[in-house]
PDB file of N, CA and C in Angstrom:
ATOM      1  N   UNK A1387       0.837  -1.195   0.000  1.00 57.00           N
ATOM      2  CA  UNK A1387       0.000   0.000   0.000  1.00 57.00           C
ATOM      3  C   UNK A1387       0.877   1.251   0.000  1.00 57.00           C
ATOM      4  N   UNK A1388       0.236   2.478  -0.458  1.00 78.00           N
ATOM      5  CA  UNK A1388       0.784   3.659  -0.674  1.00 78.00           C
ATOM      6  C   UNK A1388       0.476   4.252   0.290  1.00 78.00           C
ATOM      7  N   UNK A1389       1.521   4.899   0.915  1.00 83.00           N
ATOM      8  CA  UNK A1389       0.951   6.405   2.200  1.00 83.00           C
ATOM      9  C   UNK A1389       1.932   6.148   3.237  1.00 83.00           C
ATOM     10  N   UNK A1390       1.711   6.912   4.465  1.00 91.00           N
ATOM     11  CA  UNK A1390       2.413   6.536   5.395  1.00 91.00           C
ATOM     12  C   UNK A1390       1.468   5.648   6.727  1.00 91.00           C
ATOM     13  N   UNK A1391       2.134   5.230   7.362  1.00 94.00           N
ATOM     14  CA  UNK A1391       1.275   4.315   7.966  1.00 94.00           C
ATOM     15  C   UNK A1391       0.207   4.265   8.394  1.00 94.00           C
ATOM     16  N   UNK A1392       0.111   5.613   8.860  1.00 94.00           N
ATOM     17  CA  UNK A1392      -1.158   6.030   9.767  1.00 94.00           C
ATOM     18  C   UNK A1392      -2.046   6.518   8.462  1.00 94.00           C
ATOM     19  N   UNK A1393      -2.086   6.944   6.962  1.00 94.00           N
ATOM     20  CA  UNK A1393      -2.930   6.790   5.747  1.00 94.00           C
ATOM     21  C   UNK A1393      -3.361   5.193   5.899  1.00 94.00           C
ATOM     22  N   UNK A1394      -2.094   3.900   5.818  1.00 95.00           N
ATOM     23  CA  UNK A1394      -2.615   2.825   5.575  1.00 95.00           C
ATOM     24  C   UNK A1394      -3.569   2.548   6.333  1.00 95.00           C
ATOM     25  N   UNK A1395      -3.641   2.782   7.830  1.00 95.00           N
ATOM     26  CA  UNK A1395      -4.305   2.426   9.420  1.00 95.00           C
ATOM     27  C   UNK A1395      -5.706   3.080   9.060  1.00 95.00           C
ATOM     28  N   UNK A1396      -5.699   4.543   8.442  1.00 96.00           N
ATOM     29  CA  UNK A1396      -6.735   4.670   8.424  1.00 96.00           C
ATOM     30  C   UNK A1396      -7.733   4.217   7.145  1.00 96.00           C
ATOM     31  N   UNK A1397      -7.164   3.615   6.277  1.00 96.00           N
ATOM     32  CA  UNK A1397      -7.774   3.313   5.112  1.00 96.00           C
ATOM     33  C   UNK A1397      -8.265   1.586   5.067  1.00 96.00           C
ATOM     34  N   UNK A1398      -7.277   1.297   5.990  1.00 95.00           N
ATOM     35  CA  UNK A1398      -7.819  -0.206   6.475  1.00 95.00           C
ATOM     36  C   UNK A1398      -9.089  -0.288   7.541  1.00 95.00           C
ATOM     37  N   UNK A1399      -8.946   1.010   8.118  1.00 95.00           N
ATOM     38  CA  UNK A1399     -10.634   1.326   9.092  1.00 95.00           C
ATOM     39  C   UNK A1399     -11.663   1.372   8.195  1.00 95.00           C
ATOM     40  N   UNK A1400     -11.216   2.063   7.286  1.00 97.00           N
ATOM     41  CA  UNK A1400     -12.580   2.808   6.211  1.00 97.00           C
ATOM     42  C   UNK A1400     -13.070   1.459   5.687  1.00 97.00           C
ATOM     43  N   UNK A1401     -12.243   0.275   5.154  1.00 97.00           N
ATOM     44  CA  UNK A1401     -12.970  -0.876   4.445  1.00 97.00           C
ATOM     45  C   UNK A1401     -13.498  -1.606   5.602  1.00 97.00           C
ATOM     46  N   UNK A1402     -12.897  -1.431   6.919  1.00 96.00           N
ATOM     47  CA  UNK A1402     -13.606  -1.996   8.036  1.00 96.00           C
ATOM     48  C   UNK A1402     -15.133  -1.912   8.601  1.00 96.00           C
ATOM     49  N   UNK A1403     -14.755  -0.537   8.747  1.00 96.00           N
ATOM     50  CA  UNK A1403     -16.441   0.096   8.784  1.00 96.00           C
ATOM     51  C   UNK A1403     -17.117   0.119   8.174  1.00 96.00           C
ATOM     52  N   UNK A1404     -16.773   0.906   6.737  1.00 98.00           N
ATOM     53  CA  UNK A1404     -18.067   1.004   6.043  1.00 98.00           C
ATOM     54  C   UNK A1404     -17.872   0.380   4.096  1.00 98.00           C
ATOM     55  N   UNK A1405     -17.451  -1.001   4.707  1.00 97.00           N
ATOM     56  CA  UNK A1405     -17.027  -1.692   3.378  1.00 97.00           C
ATOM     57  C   UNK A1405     -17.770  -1.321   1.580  1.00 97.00           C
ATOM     58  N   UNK A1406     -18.712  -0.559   1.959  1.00 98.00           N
ATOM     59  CA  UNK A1406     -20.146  -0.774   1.058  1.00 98.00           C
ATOM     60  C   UNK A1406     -19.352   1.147   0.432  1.00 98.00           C
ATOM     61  N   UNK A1407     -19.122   1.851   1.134  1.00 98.00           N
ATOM     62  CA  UNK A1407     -19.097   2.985   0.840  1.00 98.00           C
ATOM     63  C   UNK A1407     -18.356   3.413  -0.460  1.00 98.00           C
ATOM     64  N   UNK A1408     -19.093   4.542  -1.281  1.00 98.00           N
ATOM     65  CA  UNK A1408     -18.559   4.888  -3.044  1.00 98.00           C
ATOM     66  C   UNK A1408     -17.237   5.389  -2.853  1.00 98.00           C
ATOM     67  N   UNK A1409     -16.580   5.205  -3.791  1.00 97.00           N
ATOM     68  CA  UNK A1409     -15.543   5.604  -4.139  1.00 97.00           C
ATOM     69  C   UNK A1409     -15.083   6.994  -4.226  1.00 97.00           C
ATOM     70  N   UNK A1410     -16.240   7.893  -4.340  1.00 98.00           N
ATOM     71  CA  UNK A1410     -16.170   9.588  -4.093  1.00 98.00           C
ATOM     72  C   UNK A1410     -15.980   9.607  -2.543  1.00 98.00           C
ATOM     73  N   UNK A1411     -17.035   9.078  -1.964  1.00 98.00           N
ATOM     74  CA  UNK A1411     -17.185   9.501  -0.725  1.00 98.00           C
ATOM     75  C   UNK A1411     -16.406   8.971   0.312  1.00 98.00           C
ATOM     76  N   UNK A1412     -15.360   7.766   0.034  1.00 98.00           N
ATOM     77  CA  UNK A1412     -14.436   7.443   0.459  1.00 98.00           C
ATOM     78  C   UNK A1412     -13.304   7.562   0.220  1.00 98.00           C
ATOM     79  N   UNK A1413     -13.131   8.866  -1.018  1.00 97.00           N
ATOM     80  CA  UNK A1413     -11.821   9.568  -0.988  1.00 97.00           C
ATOM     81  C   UNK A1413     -11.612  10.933  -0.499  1.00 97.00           C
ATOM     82  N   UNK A1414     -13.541  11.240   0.056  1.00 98.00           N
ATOM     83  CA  UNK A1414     -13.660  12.873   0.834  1.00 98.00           C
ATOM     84  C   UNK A1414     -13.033  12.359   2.146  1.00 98.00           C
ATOM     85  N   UNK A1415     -13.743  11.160   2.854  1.00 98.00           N
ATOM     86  CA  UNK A1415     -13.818  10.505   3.854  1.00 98.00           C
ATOM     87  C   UNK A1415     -11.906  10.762   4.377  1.00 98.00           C
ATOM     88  N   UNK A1416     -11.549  10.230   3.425  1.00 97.00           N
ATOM     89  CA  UNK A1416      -9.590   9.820   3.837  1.00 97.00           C
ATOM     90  C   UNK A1416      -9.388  11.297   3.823  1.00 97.00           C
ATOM     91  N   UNK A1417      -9.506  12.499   3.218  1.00 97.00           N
ATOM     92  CA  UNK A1417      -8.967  13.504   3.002  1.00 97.00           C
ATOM     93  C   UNK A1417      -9.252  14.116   4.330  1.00 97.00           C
ATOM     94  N   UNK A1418     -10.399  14.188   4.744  1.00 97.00           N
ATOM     95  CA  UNK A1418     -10.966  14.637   5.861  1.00 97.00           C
ATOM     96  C   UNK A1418     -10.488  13.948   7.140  1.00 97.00           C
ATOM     97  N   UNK A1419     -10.240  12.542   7.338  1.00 97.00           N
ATOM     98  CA  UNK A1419      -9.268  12.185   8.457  1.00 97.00           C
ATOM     99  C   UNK A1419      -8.012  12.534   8.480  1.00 97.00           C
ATOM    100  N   UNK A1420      -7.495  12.654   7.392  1.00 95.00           N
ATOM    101  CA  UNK A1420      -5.985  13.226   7.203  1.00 95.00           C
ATOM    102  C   UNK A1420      -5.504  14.247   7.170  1.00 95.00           C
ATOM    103  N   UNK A1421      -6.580  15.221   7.833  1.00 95.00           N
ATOM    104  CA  UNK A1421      -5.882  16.662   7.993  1.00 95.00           C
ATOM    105  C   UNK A1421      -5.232  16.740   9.265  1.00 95.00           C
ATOM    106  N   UNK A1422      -4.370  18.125   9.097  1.00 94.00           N
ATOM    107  CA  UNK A1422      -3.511  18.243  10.425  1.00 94.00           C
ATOM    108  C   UNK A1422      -4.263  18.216  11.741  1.00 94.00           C
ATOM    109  N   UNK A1423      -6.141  18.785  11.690  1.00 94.00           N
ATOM    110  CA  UNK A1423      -6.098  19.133  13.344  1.00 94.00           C
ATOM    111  C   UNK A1423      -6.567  17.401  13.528  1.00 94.00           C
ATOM    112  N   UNK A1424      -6.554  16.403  12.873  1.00 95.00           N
ATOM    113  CA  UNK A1424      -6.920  14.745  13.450  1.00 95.00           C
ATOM    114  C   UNK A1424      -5.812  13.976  13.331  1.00 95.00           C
ATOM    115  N   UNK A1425      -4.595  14.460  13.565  1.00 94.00           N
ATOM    116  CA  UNK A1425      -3.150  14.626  13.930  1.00 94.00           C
ATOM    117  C   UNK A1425      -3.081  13.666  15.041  1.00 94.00           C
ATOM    118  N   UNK A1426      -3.663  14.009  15.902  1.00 95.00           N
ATOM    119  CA  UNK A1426      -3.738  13.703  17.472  1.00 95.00           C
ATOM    120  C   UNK A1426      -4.240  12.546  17.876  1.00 95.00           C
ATOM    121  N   UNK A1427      -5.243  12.300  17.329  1.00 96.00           N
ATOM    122  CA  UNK A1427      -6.316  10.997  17.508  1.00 96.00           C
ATOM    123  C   UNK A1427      -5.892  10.110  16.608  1.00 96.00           C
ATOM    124  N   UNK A1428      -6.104   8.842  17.095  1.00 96.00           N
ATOM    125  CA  UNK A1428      -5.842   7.453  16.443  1.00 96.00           C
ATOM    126  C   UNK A1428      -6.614   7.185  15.670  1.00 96.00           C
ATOM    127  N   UNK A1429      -6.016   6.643  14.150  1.00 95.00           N
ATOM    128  CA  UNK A1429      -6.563   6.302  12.925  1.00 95.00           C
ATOM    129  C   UNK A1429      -8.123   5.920  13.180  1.00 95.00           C
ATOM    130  N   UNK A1430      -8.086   5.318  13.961  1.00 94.00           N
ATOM    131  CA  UNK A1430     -10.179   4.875  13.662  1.00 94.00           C
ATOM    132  C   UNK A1430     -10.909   6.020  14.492  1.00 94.00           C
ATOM    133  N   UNK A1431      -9.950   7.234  15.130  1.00 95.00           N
ATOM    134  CA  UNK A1431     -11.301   7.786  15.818  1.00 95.00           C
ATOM    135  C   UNK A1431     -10.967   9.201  14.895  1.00 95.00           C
ATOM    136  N   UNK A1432      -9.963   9.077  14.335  1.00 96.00           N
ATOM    137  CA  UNK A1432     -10.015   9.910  13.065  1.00 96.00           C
ATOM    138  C   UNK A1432     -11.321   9.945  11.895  1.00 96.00           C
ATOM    139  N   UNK A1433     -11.108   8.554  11.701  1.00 96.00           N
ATOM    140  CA  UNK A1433     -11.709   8.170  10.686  1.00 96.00           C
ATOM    141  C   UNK A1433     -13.290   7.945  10.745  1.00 96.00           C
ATOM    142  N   UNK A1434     -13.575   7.767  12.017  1.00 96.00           N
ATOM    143  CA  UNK A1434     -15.238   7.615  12.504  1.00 96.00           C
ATOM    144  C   UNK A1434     -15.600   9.233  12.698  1.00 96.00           C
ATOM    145  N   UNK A1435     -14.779  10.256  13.366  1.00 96.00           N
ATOM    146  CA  UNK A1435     -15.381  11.765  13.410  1.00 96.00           C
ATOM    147  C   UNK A1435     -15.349  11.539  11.579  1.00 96.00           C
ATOM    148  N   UNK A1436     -14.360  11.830  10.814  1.00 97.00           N
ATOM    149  CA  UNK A1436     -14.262  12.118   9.538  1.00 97.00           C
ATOM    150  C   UNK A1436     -15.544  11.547   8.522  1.00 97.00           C
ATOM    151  N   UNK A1437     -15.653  10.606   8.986  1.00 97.00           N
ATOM    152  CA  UNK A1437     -16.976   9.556   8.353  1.00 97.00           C
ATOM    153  C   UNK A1437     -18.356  10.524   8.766  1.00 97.00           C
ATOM    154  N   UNK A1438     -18.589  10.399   9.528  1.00 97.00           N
ATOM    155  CA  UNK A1438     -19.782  11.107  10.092  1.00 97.00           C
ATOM    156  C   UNK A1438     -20.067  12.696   9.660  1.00 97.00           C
ATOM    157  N   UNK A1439     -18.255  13.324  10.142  1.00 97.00           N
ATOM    158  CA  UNK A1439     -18.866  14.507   9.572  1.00 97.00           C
ATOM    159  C   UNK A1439     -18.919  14.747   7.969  1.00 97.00           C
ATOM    160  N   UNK A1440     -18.457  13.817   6.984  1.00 98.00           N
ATOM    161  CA  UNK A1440     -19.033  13.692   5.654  1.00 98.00           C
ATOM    162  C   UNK A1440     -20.427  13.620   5.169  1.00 98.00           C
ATOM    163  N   UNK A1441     -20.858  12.234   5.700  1.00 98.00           N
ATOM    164  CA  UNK A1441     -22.172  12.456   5.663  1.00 98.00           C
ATOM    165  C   UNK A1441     -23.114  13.152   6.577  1.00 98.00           C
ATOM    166  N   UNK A1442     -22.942  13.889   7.492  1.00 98.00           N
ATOM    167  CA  UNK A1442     -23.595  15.103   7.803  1.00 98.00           C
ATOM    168  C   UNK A1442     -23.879  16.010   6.749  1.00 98.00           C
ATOM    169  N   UNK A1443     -22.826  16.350   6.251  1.00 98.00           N
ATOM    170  CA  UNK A1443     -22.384  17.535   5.249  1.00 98.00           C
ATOM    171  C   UNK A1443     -22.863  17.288   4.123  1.00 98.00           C
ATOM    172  N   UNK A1444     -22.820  15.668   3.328  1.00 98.00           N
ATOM    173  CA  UNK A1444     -23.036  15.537   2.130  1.00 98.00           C
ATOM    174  C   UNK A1444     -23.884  14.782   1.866  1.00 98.00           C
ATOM    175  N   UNK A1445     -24.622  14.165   2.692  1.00 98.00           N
ATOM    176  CA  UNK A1445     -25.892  13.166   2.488  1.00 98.00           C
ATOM    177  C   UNK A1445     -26.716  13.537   3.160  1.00 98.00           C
ATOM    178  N   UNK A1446     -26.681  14.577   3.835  1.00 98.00           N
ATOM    179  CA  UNK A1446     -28.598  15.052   4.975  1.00 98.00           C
ATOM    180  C   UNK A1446     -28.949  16.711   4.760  1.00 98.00           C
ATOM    181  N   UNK A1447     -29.944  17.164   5.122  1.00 97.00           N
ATOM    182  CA  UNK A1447     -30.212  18.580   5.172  1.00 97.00           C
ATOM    183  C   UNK A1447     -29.864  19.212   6.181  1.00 97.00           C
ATOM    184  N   UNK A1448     -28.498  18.832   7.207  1.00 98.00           N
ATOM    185  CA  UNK A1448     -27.860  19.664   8.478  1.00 98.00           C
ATOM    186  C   UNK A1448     -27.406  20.679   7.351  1.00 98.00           C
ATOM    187  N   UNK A1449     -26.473  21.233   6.932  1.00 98.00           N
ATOM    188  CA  UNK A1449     -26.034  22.517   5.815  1.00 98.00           C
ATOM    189  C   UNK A1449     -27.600  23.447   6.111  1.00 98.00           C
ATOM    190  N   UNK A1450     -28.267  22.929   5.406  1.00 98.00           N
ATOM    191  CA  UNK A1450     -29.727  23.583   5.333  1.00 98.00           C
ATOM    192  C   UNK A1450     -30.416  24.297   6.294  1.00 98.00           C
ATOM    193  N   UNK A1451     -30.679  23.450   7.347  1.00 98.00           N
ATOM    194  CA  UNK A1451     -30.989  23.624   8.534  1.00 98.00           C
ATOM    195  C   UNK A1451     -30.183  24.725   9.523  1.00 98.00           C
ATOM    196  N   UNK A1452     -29.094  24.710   9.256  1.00 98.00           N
ATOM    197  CA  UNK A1452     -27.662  25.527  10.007  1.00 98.00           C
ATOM    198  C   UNK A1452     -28.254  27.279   9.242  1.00 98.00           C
ATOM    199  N   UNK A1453     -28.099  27.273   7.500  1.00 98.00           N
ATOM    200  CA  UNK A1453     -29.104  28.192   7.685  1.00 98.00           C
ATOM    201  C   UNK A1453     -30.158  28.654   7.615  1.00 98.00           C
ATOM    202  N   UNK A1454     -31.463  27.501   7.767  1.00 98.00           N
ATOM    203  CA  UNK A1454     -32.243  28.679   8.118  1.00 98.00           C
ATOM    204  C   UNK A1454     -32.605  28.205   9.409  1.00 98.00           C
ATOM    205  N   UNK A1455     -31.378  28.800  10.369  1.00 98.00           N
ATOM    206  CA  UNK A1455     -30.962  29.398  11.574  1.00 98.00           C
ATOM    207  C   UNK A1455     -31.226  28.104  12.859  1.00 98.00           C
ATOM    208  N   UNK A1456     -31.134  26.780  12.864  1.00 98.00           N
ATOM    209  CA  UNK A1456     -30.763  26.074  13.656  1.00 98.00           C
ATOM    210  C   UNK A1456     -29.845  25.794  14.393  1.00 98.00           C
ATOM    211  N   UNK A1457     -29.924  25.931  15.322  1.00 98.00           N
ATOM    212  CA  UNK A1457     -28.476  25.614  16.387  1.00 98.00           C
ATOM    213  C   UNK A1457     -28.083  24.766  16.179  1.00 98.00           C
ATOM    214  N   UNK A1458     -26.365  24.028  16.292  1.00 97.00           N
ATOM    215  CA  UNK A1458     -25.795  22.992  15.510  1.00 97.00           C
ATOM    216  C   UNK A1458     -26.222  21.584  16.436  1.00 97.00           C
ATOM    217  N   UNK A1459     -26.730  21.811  17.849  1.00 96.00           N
ATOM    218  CA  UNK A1459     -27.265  20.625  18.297  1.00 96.00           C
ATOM    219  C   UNK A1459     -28.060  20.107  17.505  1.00 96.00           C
ATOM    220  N   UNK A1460     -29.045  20.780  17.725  1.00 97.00           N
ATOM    221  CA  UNK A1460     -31.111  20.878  16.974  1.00 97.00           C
ATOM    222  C   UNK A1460     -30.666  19.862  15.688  1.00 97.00           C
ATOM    223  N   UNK A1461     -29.912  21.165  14.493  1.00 98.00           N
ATOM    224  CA  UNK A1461     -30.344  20.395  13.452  1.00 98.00           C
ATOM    225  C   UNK A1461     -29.286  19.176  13.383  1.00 98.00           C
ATOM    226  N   UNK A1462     -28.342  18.344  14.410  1.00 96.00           N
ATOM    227  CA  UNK A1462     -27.726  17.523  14.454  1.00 96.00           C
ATOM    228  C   UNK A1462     -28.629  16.616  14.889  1.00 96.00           C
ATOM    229  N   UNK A1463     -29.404  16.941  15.794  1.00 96.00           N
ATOM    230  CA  UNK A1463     -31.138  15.942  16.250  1.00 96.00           C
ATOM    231  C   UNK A1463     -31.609  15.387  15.275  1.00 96.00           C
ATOM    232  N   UNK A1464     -31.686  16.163  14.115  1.00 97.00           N
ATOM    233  CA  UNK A1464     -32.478  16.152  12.946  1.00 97.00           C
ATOM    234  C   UNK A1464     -32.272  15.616  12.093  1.00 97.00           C
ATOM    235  N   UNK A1465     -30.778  15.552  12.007  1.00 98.00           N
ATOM    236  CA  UNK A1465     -30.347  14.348  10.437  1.00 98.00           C
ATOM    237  C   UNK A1465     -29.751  13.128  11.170  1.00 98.00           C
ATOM    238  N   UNK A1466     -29.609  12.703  12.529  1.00 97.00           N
ATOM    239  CA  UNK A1466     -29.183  11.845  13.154  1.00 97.00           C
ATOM    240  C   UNK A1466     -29.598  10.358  12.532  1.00 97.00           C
ATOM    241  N   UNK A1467     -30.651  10.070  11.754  1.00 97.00           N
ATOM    242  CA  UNK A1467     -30.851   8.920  10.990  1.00 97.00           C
ATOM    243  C   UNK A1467     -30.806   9.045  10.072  1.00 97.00           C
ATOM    244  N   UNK A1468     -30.905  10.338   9.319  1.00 98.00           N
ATOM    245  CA  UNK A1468     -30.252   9.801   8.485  1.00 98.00           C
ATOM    246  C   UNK A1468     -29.108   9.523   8.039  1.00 98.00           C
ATOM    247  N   UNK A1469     -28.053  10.478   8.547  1.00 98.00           N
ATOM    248  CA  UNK A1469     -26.695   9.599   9.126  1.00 98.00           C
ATOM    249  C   UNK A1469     -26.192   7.955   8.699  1.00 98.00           C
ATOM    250  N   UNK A1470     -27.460   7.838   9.789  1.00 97.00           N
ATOM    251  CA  UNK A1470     -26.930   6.206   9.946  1.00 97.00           C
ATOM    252  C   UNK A1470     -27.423   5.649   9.031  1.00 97.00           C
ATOM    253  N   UNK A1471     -28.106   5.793   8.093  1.00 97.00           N
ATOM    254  CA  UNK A1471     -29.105   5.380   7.021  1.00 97.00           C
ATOM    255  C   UNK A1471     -28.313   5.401   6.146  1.00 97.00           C
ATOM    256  N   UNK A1472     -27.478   6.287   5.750  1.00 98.00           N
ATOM    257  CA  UNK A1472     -26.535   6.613   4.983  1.00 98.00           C
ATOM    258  C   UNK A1472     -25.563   5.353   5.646  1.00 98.00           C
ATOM    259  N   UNK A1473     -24.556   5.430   6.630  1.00 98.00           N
ATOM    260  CA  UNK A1473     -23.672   4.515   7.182  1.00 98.00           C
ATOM    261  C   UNK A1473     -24.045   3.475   7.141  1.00 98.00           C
ATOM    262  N   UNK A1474     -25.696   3.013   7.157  1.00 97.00           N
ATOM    263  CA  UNK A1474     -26.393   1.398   7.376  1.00 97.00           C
ATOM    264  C   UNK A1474     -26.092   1.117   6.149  1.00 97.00           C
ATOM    265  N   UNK A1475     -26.312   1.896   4.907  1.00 98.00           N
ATOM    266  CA  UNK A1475     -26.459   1.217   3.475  1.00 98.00           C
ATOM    267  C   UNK A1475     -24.860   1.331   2.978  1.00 98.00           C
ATOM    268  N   UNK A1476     -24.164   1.542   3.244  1.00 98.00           N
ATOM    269  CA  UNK A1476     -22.773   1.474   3.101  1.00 98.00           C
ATOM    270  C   UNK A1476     -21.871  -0.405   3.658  1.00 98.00           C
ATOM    271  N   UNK A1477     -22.839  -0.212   4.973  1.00 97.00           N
ATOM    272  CA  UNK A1477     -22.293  -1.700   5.358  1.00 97.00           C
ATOM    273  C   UNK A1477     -21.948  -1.450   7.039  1.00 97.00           C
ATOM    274  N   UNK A1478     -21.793  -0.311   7.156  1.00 96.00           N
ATOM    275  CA  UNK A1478     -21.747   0.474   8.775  1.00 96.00           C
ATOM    276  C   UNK A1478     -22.682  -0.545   9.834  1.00 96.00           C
ATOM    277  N   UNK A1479     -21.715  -1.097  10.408  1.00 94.00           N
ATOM    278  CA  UNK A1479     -22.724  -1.662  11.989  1.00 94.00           C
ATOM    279  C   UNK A1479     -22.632  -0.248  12.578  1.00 94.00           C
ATOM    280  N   UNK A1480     -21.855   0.727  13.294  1.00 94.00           N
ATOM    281  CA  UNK A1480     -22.243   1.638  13.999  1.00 94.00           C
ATOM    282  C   UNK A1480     -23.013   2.480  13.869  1.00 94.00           C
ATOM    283  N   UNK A1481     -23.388   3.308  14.859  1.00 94.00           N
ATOM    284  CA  UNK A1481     -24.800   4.306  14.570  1.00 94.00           C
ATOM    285  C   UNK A1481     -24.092   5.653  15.414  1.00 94.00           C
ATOM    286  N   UNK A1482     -24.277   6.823  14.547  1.00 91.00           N
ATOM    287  CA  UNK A1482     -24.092   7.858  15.253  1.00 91.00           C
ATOM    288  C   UNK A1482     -24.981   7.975  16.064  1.00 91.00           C
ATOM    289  N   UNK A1483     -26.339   7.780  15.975  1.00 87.00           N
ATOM    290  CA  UNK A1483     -27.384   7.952  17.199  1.00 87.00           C
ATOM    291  C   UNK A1483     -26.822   6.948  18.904  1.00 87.00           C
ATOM    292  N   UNK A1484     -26.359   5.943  18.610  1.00 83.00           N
ATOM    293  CA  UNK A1484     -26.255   5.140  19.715  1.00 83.00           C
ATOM    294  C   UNK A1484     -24.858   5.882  20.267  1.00 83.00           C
ATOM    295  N   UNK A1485     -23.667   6.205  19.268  1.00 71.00           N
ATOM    296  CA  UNK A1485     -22.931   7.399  19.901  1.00 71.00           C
ATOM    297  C   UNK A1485     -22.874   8.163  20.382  1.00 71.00           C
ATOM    298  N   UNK A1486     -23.885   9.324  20.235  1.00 61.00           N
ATOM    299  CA  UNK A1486     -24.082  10.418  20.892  1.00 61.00           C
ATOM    300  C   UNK A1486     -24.490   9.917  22.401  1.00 61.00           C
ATOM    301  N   UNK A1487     -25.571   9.108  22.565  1.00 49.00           N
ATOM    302  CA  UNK A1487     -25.758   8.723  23.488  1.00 49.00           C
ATOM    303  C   UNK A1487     -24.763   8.127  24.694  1.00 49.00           C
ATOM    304  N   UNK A1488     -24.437   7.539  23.795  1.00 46.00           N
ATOM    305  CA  UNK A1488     -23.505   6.661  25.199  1.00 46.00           C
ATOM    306  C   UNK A1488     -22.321   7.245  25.438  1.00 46.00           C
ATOM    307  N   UNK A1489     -21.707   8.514  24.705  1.00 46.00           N
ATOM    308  CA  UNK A1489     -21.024   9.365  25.018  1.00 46.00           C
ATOM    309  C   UNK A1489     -21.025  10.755  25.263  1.00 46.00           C
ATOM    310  N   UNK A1490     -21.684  11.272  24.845  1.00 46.00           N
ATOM    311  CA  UNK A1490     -22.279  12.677  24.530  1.00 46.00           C
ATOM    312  C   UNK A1490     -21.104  13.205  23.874  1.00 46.00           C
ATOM    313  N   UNK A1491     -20.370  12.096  23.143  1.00 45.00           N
ATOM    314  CA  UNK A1491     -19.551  12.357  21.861  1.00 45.00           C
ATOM    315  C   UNK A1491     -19.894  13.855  21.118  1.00 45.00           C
ATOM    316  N   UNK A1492     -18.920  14.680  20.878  1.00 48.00           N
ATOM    317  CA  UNK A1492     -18.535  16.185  20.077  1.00 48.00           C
ATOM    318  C   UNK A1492     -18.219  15.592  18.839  1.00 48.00           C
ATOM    319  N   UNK A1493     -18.562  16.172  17.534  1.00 48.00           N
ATOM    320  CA  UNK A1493     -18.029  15.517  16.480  1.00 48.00           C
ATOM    321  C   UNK A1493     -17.997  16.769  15.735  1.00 48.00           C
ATOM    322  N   UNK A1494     -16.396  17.057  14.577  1.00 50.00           N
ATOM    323  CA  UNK A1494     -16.112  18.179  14.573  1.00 50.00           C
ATOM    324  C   UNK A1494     -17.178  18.538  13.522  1.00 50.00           C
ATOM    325  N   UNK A1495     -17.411  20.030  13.228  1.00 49.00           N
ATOM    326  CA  UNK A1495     -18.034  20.285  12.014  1.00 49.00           C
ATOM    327  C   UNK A1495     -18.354  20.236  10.717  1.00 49.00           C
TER     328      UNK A1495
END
């Protein structure tokens, strides 16, 4: 494989998790774990914020909602299945809904 290790670590998460996921959206997915501020965090919790906040952004109406003028909790309430709906049909066992919960997990923007 090509990259440096922690690219390989996280690209071996991505077929882990969400084996099913397109080829666009799993090259936003890597770009978005691989920036400098997810530096810090270990390849899969890189790669699970990075996952999520993709399809926030690119598969639900949170964007939308943000403006016309929802607080980023609210309209995070709001696309929370579909999220996972998105992640379920990919091949995703995890659920951002059961996340939030059992952590009151922050996930970046």
């Amino acid at each position: 494989m090509i990259g440096t290790k922690r690219q390989q670590a996280i690209r071996k998460a991505l077929r882990a998790l969400a084996p099913g996921i397109p080829l666009l959206d799993a090259e936003a997915v890597l770009a978005l774990a691989g920036r400098v501020q997810m530096k810090a965090l270990p390849p899969s919790t890189a790669l699970w914020l990075a996952l999520g906040s993709h399809v926030r952004h690119s598969h639900t109406d949170y964007d939308s909602l943000l403006a016309e003028g929802y607080e980023r909790d609210a309209a995070r309430f709001f696309v929370v299945d579909a999220i996972d709906d998105v992640l379920s049909s990919w091949g995703c066992q995890r659920s951002i809904a059961e996340e939030d919960v059992e952590e009151g997990a922050e996930q970046p923007h």
